[in-house]
CSV table of C-alpha atoms in Angstrom, one decimal:
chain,number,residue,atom,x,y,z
A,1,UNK,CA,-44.6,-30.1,31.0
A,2,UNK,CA,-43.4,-34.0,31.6
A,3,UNK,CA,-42.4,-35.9,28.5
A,4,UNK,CA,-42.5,-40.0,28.9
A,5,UNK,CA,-42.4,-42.8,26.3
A,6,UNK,CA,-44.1,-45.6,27.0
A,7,UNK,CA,-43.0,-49.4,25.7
A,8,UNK,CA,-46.5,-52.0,25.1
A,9,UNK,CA,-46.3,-55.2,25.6
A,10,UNK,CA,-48.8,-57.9,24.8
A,11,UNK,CA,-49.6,-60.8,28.1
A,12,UNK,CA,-50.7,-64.0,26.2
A,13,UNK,CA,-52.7,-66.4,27.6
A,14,UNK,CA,-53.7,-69.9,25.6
A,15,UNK,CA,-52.3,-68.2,22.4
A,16,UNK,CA,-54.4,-65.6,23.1
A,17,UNK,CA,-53.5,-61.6,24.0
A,18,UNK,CA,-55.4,-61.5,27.3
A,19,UNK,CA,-53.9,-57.4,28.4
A,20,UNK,CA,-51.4,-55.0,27.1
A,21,UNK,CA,-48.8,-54.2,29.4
A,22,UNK,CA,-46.9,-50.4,29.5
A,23,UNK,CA,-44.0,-49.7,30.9
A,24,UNK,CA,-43.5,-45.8,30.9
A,25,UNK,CA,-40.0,-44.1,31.1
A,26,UNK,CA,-39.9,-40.4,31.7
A,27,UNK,CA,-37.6,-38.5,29.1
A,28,UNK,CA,-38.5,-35.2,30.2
A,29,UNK,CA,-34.8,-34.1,30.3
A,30,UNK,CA,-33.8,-35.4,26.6
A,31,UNK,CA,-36.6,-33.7,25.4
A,32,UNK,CA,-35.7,-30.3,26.8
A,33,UNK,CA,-31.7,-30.8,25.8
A,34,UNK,CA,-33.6,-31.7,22.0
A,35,UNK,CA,-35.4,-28.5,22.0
A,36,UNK,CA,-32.9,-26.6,23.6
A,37,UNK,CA,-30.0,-27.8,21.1
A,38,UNK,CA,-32.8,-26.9,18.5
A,39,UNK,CA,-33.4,-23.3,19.7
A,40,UNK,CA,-29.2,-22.8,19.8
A,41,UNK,CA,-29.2,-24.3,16.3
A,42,UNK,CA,-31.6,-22.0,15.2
A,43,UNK,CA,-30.2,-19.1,16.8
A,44,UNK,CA,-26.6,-19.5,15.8
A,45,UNK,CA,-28.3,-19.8,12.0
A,46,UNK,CA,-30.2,-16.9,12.3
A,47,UNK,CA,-26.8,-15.0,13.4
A,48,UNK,CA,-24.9,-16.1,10.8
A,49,UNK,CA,-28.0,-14.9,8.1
A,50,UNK,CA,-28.4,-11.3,9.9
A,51,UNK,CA,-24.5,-10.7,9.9
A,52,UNK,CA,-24.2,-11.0,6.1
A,53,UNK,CA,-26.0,-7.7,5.7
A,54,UNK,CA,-23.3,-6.2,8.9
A,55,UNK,CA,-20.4,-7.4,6.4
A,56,UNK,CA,-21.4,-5.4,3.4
A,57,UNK,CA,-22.0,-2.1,5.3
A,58,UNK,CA,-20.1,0.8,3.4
A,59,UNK,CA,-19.8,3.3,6.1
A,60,UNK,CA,-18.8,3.6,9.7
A,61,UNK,CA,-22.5,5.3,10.3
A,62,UNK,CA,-24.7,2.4,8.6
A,63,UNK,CA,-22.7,-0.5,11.4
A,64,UNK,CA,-24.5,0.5,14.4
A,65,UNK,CA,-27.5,0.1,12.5
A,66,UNK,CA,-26.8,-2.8,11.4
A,67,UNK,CA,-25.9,-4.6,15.0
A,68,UNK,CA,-29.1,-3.6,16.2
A,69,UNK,CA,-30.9,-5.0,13.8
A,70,UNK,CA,-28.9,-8.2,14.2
A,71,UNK,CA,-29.4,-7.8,18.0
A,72,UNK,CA,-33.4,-7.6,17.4
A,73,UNK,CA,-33.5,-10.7,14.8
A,74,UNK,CA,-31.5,-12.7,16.9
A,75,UNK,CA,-32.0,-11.9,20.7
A,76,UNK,CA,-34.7,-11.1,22.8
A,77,UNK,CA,-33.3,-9.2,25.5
A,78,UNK,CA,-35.4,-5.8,27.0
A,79,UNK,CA,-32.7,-4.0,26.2
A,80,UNK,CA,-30.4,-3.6,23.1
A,81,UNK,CA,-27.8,-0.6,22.8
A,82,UNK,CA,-25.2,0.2,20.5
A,83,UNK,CA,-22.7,3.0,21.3
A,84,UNK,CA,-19.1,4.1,19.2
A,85,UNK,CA,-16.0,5.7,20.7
A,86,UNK,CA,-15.2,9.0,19.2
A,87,UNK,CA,-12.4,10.6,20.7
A,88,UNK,CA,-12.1,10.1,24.2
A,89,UNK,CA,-16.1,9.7,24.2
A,90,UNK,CA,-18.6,6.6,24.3
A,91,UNK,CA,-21.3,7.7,22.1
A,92,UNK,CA,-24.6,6.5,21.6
A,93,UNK,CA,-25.5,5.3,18.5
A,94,UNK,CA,-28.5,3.1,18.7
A,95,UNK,CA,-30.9,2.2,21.8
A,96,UNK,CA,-34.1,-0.1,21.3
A,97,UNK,CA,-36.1,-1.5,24.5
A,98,UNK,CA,-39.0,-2.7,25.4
A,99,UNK,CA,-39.6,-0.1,28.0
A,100,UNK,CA,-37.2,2.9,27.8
A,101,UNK,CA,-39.9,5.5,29.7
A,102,UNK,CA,-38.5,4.4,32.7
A,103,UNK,CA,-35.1,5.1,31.7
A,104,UNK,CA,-33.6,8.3,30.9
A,105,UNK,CA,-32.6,9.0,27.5
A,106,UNK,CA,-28.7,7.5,27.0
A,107,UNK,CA,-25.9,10.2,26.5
A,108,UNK,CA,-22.3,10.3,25.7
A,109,UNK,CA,-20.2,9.3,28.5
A,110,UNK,CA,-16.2,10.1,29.2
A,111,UNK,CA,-14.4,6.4,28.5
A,112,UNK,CA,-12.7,6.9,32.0
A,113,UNK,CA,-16.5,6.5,33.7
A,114,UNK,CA,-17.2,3.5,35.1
A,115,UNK,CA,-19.8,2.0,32.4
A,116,UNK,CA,-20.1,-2.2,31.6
A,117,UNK,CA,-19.4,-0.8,27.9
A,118,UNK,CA,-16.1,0.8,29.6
A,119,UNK,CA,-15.1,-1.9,31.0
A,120,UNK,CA,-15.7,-4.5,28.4
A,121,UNK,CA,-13.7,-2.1,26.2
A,122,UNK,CA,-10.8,-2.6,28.5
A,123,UNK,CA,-11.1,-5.8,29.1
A,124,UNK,CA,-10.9,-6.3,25.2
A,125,UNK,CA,-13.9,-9.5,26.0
A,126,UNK,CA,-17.6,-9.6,27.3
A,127,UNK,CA,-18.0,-8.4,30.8
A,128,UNK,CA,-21.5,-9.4,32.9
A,129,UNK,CA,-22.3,-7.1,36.1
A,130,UNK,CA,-24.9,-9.0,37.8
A,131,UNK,CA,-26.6,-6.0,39.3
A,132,UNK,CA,-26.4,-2.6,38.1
A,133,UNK,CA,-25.9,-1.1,41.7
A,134,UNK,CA,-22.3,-2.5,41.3
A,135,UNK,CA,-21.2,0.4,38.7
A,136,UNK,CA,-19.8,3.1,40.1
A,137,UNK,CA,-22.0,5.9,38.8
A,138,UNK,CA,-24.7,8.0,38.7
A,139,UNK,CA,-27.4,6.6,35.7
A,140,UNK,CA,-30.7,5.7,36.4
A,141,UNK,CA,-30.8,2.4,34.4
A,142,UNK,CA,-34.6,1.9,35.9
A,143,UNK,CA,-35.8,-1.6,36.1
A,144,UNK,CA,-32.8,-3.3,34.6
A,145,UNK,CA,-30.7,-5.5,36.5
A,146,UNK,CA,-28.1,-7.5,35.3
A,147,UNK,CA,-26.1,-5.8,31.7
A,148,UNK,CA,-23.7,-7.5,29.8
A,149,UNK,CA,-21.2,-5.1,27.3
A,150,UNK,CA,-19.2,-6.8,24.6
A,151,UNK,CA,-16.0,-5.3,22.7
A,152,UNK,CA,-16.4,-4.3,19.4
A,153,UNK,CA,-12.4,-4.0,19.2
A,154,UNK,CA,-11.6,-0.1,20.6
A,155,UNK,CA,-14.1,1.0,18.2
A,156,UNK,CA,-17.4,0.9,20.8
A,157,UNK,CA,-19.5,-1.6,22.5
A,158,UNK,CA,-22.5,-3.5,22.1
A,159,UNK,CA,-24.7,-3.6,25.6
A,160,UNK,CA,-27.5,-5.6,26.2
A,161,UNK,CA,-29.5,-5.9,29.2
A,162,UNK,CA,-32.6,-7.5,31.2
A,163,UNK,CA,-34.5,-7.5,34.8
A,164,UNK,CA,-33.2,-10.4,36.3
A,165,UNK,CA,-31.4,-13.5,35.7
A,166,UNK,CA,-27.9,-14.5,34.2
A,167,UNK,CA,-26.9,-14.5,30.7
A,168,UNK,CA,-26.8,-17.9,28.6
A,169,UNK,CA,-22.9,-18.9,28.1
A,170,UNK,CA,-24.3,-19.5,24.2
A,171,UNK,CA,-25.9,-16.0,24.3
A,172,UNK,CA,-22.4,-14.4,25.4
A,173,UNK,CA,-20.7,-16.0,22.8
A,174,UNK,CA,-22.8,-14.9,19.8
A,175,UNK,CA,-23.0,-11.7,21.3
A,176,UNK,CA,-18.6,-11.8,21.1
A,177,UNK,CA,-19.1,-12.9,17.0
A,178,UNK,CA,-21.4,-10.2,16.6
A,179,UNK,CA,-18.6,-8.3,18.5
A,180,UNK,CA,-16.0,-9.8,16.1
A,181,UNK,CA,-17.8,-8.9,13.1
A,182,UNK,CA,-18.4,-5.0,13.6
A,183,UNK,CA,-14.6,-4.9,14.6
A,184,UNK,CA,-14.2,-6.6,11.5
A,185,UNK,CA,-16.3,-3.9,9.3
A,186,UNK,CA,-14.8,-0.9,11.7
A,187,UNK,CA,-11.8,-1.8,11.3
A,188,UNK,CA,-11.7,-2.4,7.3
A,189,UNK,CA,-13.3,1.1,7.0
A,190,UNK,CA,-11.0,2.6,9.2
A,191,UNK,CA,-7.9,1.1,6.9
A,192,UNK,CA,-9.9,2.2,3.7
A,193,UNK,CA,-10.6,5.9,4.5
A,194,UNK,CA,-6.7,6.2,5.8
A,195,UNK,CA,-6.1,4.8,2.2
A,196,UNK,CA,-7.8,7.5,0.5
A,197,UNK,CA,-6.7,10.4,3.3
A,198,UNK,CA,-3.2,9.0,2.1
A,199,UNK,CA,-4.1,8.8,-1.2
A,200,UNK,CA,-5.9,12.7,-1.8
A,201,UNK,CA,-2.3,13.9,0.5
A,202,UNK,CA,-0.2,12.0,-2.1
A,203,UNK,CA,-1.8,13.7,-5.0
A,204,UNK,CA,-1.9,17.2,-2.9
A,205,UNK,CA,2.2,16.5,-2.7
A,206,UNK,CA,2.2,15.4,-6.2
A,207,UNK,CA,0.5,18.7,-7.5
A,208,UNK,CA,3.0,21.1,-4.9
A,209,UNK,CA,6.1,19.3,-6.3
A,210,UNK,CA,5.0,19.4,-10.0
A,211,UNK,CA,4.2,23.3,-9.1
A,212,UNK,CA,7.7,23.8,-7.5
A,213,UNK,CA,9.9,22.2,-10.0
A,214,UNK,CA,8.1,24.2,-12.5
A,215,UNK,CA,9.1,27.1,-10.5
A,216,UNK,CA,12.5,25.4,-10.0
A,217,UNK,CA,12.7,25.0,-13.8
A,218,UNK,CA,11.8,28.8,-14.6
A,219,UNK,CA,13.7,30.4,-11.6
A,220,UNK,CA,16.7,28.1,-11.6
A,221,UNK,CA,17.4,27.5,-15.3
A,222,UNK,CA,17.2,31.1,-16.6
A,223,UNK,CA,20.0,32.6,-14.3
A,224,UNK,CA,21.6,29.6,-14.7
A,225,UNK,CA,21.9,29.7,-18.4
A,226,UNK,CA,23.1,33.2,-18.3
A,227,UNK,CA,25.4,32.4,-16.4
A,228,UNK,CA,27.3,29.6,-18.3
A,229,UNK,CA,26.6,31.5,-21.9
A,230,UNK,CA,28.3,34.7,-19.5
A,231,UNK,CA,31.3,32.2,-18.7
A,232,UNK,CA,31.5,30.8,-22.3
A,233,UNK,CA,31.7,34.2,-23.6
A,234,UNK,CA,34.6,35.1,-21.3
A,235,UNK,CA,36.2,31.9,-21.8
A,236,UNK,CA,36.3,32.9,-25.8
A,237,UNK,CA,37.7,36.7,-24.7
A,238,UNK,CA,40.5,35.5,-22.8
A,239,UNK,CA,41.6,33.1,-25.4
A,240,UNK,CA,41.3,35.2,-28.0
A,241,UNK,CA,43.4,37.8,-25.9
A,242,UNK,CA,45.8,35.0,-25.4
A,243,UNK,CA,45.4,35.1,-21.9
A,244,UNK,CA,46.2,32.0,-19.7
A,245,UNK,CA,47.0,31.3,-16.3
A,246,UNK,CA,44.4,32.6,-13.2
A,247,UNK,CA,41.5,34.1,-15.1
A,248,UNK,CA,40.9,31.4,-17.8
A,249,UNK,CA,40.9,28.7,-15.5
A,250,UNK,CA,38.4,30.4,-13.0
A,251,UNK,CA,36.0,31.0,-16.3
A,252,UNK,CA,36.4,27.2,-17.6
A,253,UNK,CA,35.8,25.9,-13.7
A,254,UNK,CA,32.8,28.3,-13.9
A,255,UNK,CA,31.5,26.8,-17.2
A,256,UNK,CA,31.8,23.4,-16.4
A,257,UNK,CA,30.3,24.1,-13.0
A,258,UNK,CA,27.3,25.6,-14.5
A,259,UNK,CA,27.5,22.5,-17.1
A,260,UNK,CA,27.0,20.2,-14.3
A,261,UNK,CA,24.8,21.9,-12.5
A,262,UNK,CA,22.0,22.1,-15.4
A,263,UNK,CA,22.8,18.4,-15.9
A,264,UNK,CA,21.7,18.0,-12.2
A,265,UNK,CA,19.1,20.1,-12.6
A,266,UNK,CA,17.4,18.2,-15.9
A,267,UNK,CA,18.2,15.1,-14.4
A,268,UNK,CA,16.3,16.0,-11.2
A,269,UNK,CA,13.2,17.5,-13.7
A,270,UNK,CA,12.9,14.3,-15.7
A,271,UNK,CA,13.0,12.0,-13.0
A,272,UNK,CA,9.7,14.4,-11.2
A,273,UNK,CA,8.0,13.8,-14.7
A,274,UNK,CA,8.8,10.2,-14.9
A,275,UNK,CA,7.3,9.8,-11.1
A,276,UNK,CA,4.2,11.9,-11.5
A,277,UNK,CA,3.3,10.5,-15.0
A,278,UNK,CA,3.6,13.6,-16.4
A,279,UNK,CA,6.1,12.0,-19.1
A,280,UNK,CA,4.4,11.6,-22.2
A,281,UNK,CA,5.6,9.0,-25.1
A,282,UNK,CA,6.0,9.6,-28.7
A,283,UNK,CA,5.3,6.6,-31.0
A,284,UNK,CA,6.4,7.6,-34.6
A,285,UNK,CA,9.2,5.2,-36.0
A,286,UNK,CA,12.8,6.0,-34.5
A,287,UNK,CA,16.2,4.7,-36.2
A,288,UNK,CA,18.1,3.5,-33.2
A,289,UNK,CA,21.5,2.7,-35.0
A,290,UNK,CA,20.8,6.4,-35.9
A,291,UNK,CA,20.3,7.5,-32.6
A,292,UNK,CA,23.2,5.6,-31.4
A,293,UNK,CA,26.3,7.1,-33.6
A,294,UNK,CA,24.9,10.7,-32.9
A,295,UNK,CA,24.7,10.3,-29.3
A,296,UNK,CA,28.4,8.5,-29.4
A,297,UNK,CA,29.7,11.3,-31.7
A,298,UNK,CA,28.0,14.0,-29.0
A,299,UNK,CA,30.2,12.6,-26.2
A,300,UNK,CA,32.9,11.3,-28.4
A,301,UNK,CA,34.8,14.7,-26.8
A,302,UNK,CA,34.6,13.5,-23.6
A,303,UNK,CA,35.8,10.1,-24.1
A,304,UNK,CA,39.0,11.9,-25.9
A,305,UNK,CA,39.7,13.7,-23.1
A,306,UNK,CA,39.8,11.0,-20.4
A,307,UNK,CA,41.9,8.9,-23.7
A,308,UNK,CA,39.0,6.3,-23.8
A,309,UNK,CA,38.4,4.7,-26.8
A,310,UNK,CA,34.5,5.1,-27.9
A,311,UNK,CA,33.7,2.4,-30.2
A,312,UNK,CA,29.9,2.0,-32.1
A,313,UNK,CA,28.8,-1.9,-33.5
A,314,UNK,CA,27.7,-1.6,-36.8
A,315,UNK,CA,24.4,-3.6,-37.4
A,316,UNK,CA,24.7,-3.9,-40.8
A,317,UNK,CA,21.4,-2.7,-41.5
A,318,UNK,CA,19.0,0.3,-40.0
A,319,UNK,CA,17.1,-0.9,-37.0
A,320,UNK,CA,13.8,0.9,-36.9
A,321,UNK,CA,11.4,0.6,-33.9
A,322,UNK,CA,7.9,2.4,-33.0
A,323,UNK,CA,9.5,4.2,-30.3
A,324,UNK,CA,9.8,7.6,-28.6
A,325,UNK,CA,13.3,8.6,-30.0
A,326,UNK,CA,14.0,11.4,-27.1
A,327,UNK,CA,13.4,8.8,-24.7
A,328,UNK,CA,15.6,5.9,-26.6
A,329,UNK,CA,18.4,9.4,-26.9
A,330,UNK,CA,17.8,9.8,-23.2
A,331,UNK,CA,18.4,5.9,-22.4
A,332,UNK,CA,21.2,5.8,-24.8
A,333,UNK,CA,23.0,9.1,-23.4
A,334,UNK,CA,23.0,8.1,-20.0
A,335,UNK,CA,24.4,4.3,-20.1
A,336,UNK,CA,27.3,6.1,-22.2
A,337,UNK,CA,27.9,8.9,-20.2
A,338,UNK,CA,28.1,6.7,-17.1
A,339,UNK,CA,30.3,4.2,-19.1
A,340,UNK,CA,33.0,6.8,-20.0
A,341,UNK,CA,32.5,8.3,-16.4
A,342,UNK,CA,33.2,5.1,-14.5
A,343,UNK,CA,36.0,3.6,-17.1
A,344,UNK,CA,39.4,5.3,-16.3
A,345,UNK,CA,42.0,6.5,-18.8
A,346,UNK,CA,43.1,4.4,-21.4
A,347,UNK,CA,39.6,1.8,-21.0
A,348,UNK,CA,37.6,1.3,-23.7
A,349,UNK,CA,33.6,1.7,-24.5
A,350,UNK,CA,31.5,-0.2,-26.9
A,351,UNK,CA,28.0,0.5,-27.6
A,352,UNK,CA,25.7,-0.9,-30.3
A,353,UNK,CA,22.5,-1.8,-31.6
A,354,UNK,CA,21.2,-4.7,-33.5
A,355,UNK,CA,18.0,-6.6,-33.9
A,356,UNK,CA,17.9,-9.5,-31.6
A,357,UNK,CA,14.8,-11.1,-33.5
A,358,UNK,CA,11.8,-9.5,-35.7
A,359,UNK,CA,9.8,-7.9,-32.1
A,360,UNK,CA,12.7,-7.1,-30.0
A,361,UNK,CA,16.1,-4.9,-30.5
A,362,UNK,CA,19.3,-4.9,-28.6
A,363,UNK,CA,21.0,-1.9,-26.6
A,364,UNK,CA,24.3,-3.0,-24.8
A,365,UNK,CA,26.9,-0.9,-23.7
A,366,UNK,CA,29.8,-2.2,-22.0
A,367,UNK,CA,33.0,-0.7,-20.8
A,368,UNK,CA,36.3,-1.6,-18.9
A,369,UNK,CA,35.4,0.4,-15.9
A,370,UNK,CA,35.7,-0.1,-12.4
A,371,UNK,CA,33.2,-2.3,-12.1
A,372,UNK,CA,29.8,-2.8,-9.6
A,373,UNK,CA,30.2,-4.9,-6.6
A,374,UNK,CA,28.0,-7.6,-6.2
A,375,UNK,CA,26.4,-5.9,-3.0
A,376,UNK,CA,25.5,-2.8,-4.4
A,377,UNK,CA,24.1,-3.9,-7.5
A,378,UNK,CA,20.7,-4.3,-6.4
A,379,UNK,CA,20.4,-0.7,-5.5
A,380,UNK,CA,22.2,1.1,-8.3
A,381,UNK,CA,18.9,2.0,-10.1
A,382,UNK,CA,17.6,3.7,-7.0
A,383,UNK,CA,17.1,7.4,-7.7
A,384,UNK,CA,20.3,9.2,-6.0
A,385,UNK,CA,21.8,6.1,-5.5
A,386,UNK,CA,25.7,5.6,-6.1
A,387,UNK,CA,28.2,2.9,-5.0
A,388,UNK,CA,30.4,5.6,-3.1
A,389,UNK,CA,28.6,8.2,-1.6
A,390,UNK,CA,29.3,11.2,0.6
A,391,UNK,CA,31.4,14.2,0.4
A,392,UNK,CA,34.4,12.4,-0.2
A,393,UNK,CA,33.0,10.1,-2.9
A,394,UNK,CA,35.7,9.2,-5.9
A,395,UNK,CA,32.9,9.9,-9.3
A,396,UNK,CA,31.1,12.8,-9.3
A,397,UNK,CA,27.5,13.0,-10.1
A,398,UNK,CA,23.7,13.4,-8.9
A,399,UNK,CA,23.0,9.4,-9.1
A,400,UNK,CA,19.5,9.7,-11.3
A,401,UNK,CA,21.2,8.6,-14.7
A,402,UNK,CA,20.6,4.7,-14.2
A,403,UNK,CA,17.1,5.2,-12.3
A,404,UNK,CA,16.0,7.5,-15.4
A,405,UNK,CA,17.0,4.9,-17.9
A,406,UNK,CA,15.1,1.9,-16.2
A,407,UNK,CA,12.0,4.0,-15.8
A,408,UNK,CA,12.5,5.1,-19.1
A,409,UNK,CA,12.7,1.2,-20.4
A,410,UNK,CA,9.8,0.5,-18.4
A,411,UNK,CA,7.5,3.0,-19.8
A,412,UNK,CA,9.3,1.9,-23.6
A,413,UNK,CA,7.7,-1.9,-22.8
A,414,UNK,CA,11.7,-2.8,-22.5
A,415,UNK,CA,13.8,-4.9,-20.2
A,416,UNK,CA,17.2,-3.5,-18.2
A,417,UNK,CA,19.7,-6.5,-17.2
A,418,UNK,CA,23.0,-5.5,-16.4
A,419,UNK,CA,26.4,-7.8,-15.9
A,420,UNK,CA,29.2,-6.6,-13.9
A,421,UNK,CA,32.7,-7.7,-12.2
A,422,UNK,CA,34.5,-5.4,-9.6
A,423,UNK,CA,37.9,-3.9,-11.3
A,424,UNK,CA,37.0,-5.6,-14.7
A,425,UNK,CA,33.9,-3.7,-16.5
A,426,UNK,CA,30.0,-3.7,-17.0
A,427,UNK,CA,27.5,-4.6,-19.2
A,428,UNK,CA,24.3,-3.2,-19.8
A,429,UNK,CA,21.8,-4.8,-22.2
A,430,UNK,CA,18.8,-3.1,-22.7
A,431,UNK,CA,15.8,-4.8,-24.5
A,432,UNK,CA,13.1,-2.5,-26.4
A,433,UNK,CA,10.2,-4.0,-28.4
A,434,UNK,CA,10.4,-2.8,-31.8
């Protein structure tokens, strides 16, 4: 059909219009670029409607589906296939035609044969083969011609074919969005059932480890106690038959052997309860100055014996707080213990406890130790995590005491900030809400 727009023009004669004159121009061509820029316009808009219902699929089964539903809204080729990789397999999904009796029924094929979905697969982009005969393989792909196969990612291909002719360059590159898109949707699902793979192993773990520390605690911890009340026991015989020398060391190194090593263990216990939430939190009202001058008295021993002085603030008045008081002990216990352990003889310890306004109380502990260097600071409430490590390391100890207490504060609703300067001392303030 021939388009042509005519321009009329009156031939006046004596002031009057004697003829009308036409000059006719033909504008087949800018008619059929009109339409043609009208049928892309309406074809890239119907695209862009069918693929809102590809973004939303939920499963890796509904997507191929989905494309060829897309593929039949949008395009009108003879043939419309959809196929997934599964292994080392290209699997057929979905197939719609206009006239599939005089094809045979599509089957998986190996990834290695020579298929336009193969190869647009490795070529990660949309491949055209003009004429089937050019494949090197044995389907019967009956009156088709020329097939085009577009990537959708690794995950599969899209193929689409017809009885003659070329592809439109517009066609191919819709058909490389729609591509885009269920890589897109493959590719999110893939990431989200990995998450919850990872997520139903991590609570597997979680559930082995909770059921072998239990067995750790039951199977560890009763020899283990008999062992140190055995070693107390002997310790009290020997000095009772006022024996020294060999034997009474060997039972006291025993003692305080199994003394540490029940620390350890305890220390290794809480910390799996803290990680696996299976910590629970009391709320009833805890005296912390309380708590603070019986835990200083408990390890006002073993400050003696290292000739550290172990000195408790007085806050003038009881500080009470809503607050679990075995966890406050616990916090309280090890930022003491790790003070007199790091501060050498002759050093001093202060610890106290005051109300730093009506909603918030003040821990700090602070000692004349050795000190943190600035470069390890960051790490130093890292479970198992010491300044000096190895076999030949200068303080003893599992390195869980710190990482206990700031999970410990977290869980309270408290801050942790701690100040420290190498061969001078440390400060630790903790912050609990009262």
């Amino acid at each position: 059909m021939a388009y042509f727009r005519t321009r009329l023009a009156p031939v006046i004669v004596d002031g009057e219009v004697k003829q009308i004159v036409g000059t006719p121009r033909d504008i087949t061509q800018r008619k059929r670029r009109e339409q043609m820029l009208k049928s892309r316009r309406r074809k890239i808009e119907a695209l862009y409607r069918a693929t809102s219902g590809l973004l939303s699929v939920e499963t890796r089964d509904a997507v191929p589906g989905r494309i060829a539903e897309v593929l039949q809204e949008v395009f009108d080729f003879p043939l419309r296939h959809v196929g997934l990789v599964e292994g080392e397999m290209l699997v057929p999904k979905e197939t719609v035609g206009e006239d599939l009796s005089r094809m045979p029924e599509p089957k998986a094929q190996p990834l290695s044969e020579d298929l336009v979905a193969t190869r647009a697969i490795q070529a990660g982009e949309a491949v055209v083969v003009e004429s089937t005969g050019g494949l090197e393989n044995d389907l019967d792909y009956g009156t088709l011609s020329t097939l085009a196969g577009i990537p959708i990612g690794g995950h599969g291909a899209v193929v689409v074919g017809k009885e003659a002719g070329t592809f439109d360059a517009l066609d191919l590159r819709l058909l490389e969005v729609l591509g885009g898109y269920g890589t897109l949707v493959l590719g999110r699902l893939e990431r989200e059932e990995r998450l919850v793979q990872a997520r139903e192993e991590a609570e597997e773990a979680a559930q082995l480890k909770s059921a072998m520390l239990a067995n750790m605690s039951h199977e560890v911890r009763t020899p283990l106690m008999s062992m140190i009340g055995s070693a107390d026991l002997l310790r009290e015989d020997l000095e009772e038959a006022g024996l020294e020398g060999e034997p009474a060391d060997m039972a006291e190194q025993i003692f305080r052997s199994g003394q540490r090593l029940r620390e350890t263990l305890d220390s290794v216990l809480e910390l799996s309860r803290l990680e696996s939430g299976a910590y629970t939190l009391d709320d009833d009202s805890a005296y912390l100055d309380v708590v603070v001058r019986e835990v200083a008295q408990e390890l006002n021993l073993r400050a003696h014996e290292k000739e550290i002085q172990l000195e408790v603030g007085s806050p003038g008045a009881s500080v009470e707080a809503g607050l679990d008081e075995t966890a406050v002990r616990r916090i309280v216990r090890n930022l003491v213990e790790n003070a007199i352990k790091f501060t050498p003889e002759g050093g001093e310890v202060q610890v106290r406890v005051e109300p730093e306004d009506e909603e918030t109380a003040l821990l700090a502990v602070e000692d004349t130790g050795v000190g943190i260097a600035e470069e390890a600071r960051e790490d130093i409430f890292d479970a198992f995590k010491q300044e000096s490590e190895g076999l030949d390391r200068e303080y003893e100890g599992s390195g869980l005491g710190l990482s206990i207490v700031d999970r410990l504060t977290t869980m309270l609703g408290g801050t942790i900030e701690v100040e420290s300067e190498k061969d001078t001392g440390t400060r630790f303030a903790v912050r609990l809400p009262r």
